[in-house]
Short mmCIF file of C-alpha atoms in Angstrom, two decimals:
data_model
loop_
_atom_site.label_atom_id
_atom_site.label_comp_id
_atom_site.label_asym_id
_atom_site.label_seq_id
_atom_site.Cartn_x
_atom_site.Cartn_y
_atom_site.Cartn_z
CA UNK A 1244 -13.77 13.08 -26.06
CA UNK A 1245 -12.24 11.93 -22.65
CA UNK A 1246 -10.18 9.25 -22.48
CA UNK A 1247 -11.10 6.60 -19.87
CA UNK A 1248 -7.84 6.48 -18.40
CA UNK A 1249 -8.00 10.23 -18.20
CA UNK A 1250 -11.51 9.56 -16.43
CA UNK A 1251 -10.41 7.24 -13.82
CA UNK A 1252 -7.63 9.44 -12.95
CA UNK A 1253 -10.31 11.94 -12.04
CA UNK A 1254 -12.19 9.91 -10.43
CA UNK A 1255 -9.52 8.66 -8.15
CA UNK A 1256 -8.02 12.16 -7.36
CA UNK A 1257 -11.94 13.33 -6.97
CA UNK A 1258 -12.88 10.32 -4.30
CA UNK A 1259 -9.25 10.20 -3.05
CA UNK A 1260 -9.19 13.94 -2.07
CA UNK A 1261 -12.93 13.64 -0.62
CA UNK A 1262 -13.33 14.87 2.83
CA UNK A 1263 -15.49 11.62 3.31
CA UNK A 1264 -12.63 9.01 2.34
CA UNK A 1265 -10.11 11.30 4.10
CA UNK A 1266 -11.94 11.25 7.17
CA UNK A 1267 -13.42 7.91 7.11
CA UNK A 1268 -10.73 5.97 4.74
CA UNK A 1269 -8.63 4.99 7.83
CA UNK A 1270 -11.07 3.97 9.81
CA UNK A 1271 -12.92 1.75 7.66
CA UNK A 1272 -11.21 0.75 4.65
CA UNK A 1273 -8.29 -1.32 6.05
CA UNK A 1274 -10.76 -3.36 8.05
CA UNK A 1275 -13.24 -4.08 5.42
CA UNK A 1276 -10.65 -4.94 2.95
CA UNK A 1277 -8.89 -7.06 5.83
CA UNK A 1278 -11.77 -8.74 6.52
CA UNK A 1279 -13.50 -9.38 2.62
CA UNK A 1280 -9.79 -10.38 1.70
CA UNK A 1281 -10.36 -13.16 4.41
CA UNK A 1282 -13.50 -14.23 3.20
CA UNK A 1283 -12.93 -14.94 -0.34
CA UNK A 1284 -9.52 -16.08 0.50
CA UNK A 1285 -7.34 -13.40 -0.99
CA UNK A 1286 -9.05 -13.00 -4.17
CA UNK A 1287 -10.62 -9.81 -3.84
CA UNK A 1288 -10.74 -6.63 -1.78
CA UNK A 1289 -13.43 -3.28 -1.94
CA UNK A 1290 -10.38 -0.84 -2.69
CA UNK A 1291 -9.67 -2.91 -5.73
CA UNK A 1292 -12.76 -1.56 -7.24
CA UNK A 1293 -10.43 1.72 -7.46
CA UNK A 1294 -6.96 0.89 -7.64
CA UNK A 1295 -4.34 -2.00 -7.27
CA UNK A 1296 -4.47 -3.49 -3.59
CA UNK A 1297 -2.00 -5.78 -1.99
CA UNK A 1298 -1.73 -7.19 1.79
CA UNK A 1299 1.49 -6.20 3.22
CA UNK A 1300 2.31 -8.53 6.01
CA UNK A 1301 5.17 -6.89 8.75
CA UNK A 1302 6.10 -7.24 12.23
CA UNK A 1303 5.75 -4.61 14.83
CA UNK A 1304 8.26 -3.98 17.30
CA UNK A 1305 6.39 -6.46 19.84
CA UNK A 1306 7.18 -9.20 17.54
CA UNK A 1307 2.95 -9.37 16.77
CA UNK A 1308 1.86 -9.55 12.89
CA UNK A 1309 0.40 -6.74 11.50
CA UNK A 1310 -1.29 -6.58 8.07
CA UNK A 1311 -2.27 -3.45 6.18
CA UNK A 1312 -4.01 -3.16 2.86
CA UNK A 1313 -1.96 -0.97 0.66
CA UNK A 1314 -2.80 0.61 -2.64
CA UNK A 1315 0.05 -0.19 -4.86
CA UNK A 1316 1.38 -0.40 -8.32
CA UNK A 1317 4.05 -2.43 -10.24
CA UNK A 1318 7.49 -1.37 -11.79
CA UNK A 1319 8.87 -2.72 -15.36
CA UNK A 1320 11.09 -5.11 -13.15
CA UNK A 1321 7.71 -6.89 -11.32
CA UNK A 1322 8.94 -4.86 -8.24
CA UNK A 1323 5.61 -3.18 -6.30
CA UNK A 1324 5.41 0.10 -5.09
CA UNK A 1325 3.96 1.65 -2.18
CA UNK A 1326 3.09 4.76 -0.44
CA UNK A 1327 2.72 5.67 3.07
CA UNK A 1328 0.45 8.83 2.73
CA UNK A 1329 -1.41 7.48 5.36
CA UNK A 1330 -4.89 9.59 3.61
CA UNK A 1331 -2.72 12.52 3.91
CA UNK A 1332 -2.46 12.84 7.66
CA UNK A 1333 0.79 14.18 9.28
CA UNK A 1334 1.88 11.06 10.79
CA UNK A 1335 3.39 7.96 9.23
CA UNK A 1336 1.95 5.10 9.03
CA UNK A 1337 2.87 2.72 11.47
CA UNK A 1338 3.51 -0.26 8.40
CA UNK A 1339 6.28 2.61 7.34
CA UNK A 1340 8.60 1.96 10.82
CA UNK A 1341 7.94 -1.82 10.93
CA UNK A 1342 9.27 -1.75 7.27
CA UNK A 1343 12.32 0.71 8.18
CA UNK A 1344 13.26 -2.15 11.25
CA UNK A 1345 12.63 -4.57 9.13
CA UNK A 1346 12.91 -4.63 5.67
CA UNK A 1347 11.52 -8.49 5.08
CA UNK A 1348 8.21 -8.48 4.97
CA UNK A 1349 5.34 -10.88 2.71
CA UNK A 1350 2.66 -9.78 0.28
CA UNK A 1351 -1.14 -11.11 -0.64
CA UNK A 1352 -1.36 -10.39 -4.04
CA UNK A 1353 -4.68 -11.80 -5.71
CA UNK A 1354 -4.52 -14.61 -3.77
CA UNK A 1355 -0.76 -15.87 -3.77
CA UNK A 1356 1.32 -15.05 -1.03
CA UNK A 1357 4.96 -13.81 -1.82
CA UNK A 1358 7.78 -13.20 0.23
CA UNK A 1359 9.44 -9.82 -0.07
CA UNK A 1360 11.97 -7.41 1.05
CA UNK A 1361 11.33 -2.90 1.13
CA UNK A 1362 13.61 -0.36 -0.21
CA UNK A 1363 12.57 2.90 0.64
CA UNK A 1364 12.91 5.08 -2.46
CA UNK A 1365 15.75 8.05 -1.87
CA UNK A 1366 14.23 11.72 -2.94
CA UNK A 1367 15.62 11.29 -6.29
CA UNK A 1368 14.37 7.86 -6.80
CA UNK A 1369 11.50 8.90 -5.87
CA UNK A 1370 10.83 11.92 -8.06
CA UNK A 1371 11.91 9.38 -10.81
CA UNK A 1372 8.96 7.00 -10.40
CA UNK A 1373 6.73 10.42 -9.70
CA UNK A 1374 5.04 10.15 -13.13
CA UNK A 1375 4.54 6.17 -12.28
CA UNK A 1376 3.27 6.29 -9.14
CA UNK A 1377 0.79 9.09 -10.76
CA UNK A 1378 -0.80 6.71 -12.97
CA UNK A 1379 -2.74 5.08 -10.11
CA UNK A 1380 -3.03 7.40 -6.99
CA UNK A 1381 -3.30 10.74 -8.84
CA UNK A 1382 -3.77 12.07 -5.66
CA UNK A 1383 -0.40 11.23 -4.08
CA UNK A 1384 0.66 15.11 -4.78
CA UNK A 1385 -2.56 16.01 -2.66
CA UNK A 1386 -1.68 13.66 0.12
CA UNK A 1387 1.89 15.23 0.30
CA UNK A 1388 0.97 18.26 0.46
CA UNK A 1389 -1.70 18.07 2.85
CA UNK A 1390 0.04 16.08 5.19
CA UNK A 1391 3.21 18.52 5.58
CA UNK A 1392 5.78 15.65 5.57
CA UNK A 1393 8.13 13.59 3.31
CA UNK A 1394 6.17 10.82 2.03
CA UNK A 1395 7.86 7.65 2.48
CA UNK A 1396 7.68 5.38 -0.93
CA UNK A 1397 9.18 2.01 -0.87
CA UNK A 1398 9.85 -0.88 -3.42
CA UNK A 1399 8.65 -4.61 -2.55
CA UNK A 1400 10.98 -6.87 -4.20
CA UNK A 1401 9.88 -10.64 -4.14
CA UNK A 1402 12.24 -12.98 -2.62
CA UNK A 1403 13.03 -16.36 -4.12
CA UNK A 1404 10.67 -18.40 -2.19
CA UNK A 1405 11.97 -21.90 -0.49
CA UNK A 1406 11.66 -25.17 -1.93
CA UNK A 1407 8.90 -26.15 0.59
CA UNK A 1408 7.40 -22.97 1.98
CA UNK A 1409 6.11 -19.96 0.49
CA UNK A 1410 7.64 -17.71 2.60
CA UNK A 1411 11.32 -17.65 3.87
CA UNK A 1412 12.08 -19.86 6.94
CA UNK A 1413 13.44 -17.19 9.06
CA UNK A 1414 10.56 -14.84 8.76
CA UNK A 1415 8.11 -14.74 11.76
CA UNK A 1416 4.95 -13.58 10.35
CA UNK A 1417 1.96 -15.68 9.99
CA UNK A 1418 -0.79 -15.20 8.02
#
Protein backbone atom coordinates (compact mmCIF):
# COMPACT_ATOMS: atom_id res chain seq x y z
CA UNK A 1 0.00 0.00 0.00
CA UNK A 2 1.25 3.58 -0.93
CA UNK A 3 1.73 5.93 1.46
CA UNK A 4 0.02 9.31 0.85
CA UNK A 5 2.98 11.25 1.39
CA UNK A 6 4.70 8.94 -1.03
CA UNK A 7 1.61 9.80 -3.40
CA UNK A 8 1.80 13.45 -3.29
CA UNK A 9 5.39 13.35 -3.93
CA UNK A 10 4.43 11.75 -7.22
CA UNK A 11 2.06 13.76 -7.94
CA UNK A 12 4.07 16.87 -7.54
CA UNK A 13 7.19 15.55 -9.47
CA UNK A 14 4.44 14.13 -12.17
CA UNK A 15 2.55 17.78 -12.61
CA UNK A 16 5.80 19.65 -11.76
CA UNK A 17 7.81 17.97 -14.60
CA UNK A 18 4.66 18.31 -17.07
CA UNK A 19 5.41 19.91 -20.30
CA UNK A 20 2.03 21.83 -19.67
CA UNK A 21 3.08 23.50 -16.20
CA UNK A 22 6.62 23.92 -17.61
CA UNK A 23 5.47 25.73 -20.46
CA UNK A 24 2.55 27.47 -19.11
CA UNK A 25 3.57 27.66 -15.17
CA UNK A 26 5.35 31.04 -15.73
CA UNK A 27 3.03 32.55 -17.56
CA UNK A 28 0.04 31.96 -15.63
CA UNK A 29 0.59 30.84 -12.26
CA UNK A 30 2.30 33.90 -10.67
CA UNK A 31 -0.55 36.05 -11.92
CA UNK A 32 -3.41 34.00 -10.83
CA UNK A 33 -1.96 33.40 -7.51
CA UNK A 34 -1.06 37.29 -7.41
CA UNK A 35 -4.26 38.16 -8.17
CA UNK A 36 -6.62 35.32 -5.94
CA UNK A 37 -4.06 36.21 -3.08
CA UNK A 38 -5.52 39.81 -3.52
CA UNK A 39 -8.92 38.86 -3.48
CA UNK A 40 -9.28 36.88 -0.42
CA UNK A 41 -6.78 39.06 1.21
CA UNK A 42 -3.81 36.79 1.61
CA UNK A 43 -5.55 33.80 2.75
CA UNK A 44 -5.28 31.62 -0.05
CA UNK A 45 -3.54 31.03 -3.37
CA UNK A 46 -4.24 28.10 -6.44
CA UNK A 47 -0.53 26.74 -6.00
CA UNK A 48 -1.37 26.03 -2.43
CA UNK A 49 -3.58 23.32 -3.58
CA UNK A 50 -0.01 21.62 -4.33
CA UNK A 51 2.55 22.86 -2.16
CA UNK A 52 3.44 25.63 0.46
CA UNK A 53 3.13 29.23 -1.19
CA UNK A 54 4.36 32.47 0.18
CA UNK A 55 4.45 36.18 -1.41
CA UNK A 56 7.91 37.37 -1.51
CA UNK A 57 7.88 41.09 -1.66
CA UNK A 58 11.53 42.73 -3.18
CA UNK A 59 12.66 45.71 -4.90
CA UNK A 60 14.02 45.82 -8.36
CA UNK A 61 16.85 47.81 -9.26
CA UNK A 62 14.39 50.80 -10.36
CA UNK A 63 13.40 51.09 -6.83
CA UNK A 64 9.56 49.60 -8.11
CA UNK A 65 7.98 46.64 -5.88
CA UNK A 66 7.90 43.46 -7.26
CA UNK A 67 6.04 40.46 -5.80
CA UNK A 68 6.45 36.83 -6.81
CA UNK A 69 4.61 33.81 -5.53
CA UNK A 70 7.14 31.30 -4.41
CA UNK A 71 6.71 27.69 -3.50
CA UNK A 72 8.45 27.30 -0.26
CA UNK A 73 9.00 25.25 2.79
CA UNK A 74 10.02 25.81 6.46
CA UNK A 75 13.27 24.84 8.43
CA UNK A 76 13.29 23.45 12.24
CA UNK A 77 14.34 27.14 13.15
CA UNK A 78 10.83 28.79 11.46
CA UNK A 79 13.33 30.02 8.74
CA UNK A 80 11.57 29.53 4.96
CA UNK A 81 13.17 28.24 2.12
CA UNK A 82 13.10 29.00 -1.40
CA UNK A 83 14.13 28.06 -4.79
CA UNK A 84 14.76 29.93 -7.86
CA UNK A 85 14.30 27.10 -10.50
CA UNK A 86 12.42 29.42 -12.31
CA UNK A 87 10.20 25.94 -13.93
CA UNK A 88 13.54 24.81 -14.89
CA UNK A 89 14.47 27.38 -17.49
CA UNK A 90 18.15 28.49 -17.91
CA UNK A 91 17.78 31.85 -16.60
CA UNK A 92 17.33 33.09 -13.05
CA UNK A 93 14.67 34.44 -11.88
CA UNK A 94 14.64 37.96 -11.70
CA UNK A 95 13.30 37.81 -7.60
CA UNK A 96 16.94 35.86 -7.33
CA UNK A 97 19.12 39.38 -8.25
CA UNK A 98 16.72 41.72 -6.40
CA UNK A 99 17.36 39.35 -3.38
CA UNK A 100 21.32 39.18 -4.08
CA UNK A 101 21.18 43.47 -4.04
CA UNK A 102 19.14 43.33 -1.47
CA UNK A 103 18.86 40.93 1.02
CA UNK A 104 15.69 42.64 3.07
CA UNK A 105 12.83 41.75 1.66
CA UNK A 106 8.86 40.95 3.31
CA UNK A 107 6.74 37.83 3.09
CA UNK A 108 2.70 37.08 2.80
CA UNK A 109 2.36 34.10 4.56
CA UNK A 110 -1.42 32.99 5.03
CA UNK A 111 -2.38 36.24 5.45
CA UNK A 112 0.24 37.98 7.88
CA UNK A 113 2.83 39.94 6.48
CA UNK A 114 6.45 39.46 7.91
CA UNK A 115 9.47 41.24 7.44
CA UNK A 116 12.51 39.26 6.39
CA UNK A 117 16.02 39.14 5.35
CA UNK A 118 17.69 36.14 2.35
CA UNK A 119 20.71 34.09 2.78
CA UNK A 120 21.52 32.35 -0.18
CA UNK A 121 22.44 28.79 0.78
CA UNK A 122 26.42 28.00 -0.10
CA UNK A 123 26.75 24.49 -2.22
CA UNK A 124 27.25 22.68 0.90
CA UNK A 125 24.43 24.21 2.70
CA UNK A 126 22.60 23.51 0.19
CA UNK A 127 23.18 19.81 -0.42
CA UNK A 128 22.47 19.72 3.41
CA UNK A 129 18.83 20.82 3.22
CA UNK A 130 18.69 18.58 -0.27
CA UNK A 131 16.61 15.86 1.44
CA UNK A 132 14.35 18.92 2.99
CA UNK A 133 13.78 20.81 0.24
CA UNK A 134 12.78 17.22 -1.43
CA UNK A 135 9.93 16.77 0.75
CA UNK A 136 7.87 19.41 -1.08
CA UNK A 137 9.21 20.11 -4.68
CA UNK A 138 10.34 16.55 -5.52
CA UNK A 139 11.04 17.89 -8.66
CA UNK A 140 13.76 20.40 -7.72
CA UNK A 141 16.47 17.66 -9.05
CA UNK A 142 14.44 17.83 -12.46
CA UNK A 143 14.45 21.58 -12.54
CA UNK A 144 18.32 21.57 -11.99
CA UNK A 145 19.03 19.51 -14.30
CA UNK A 146 16.98 20.71 -16.99
CA UNK A 147 17.85 24.11 -16.61
CA UNK A 148 21.82 23.61 -16.89
CA UNK A 149 22.63 26.07 -14.05
CA UNK A 150 23.32 26.34 -10.26
CA UNK A 151 20.09 26.70 -8.64
CA UNK A 152 20.06 29.49 -6.32
CA UNK A 153 18.30 28.43 -2.77
CA UNK A 154 17.95 31.00 -0.16
CA UNK A 155 16.75 31.18 3.56
CA UNK A 156 14.02 33.91 4.64
CA UNK A 157 14.68 34.74 8.12
CA UNK A 158 11.90 36.94 9.81
CA UNK A 159 13.00 40.13 11.22
CA UNK A 160 11.81 41.40 14.58
CA UNK A 161 9.07 43.53 13.42
CA UNK A 162 8.72 47.34 14.92
CA UNK A 163 6.64 48.32 17.68
CA UNK A 164 4.15 50.11 15.32
CA UNK A 165 4.62 48.70 11.85
CA UNK A 166 4.76 45.37 10.50
CA UNK A 167 7.48 45.83 8.43
CA UNK A 168 10.86 47.61 9.19
CA UNK A 169 10.87 51.45 8.77
CA UNK A 170 13.66 51.59 6.38
CA UNK A 171 12.29 49.16 3.91
CA UNK A 172 10.66 50.68 0.73
CA UNK A 173 8.31 48.14 -0.41
CA UNK A 174 4.66 48.50 -0.28
CA UNK A 175 2.24 46.09 -0.46
Amino acid sequence: MIHIASLRQLLLRRVGNSWVLRHWGPRLLPRLDRQVHHWTNGRWMPSRLLAPVLILHTIRRDGTPCRTPLLTGRTATGDYIVMATNFGRTRHPAWSYHLLHNPYAAIDWHGRTLPVQAHRLSPQEQQAARPHILTWMPCFDDYAHRSQRDVRVFTLTPLPRTADASKPTSSPWTT
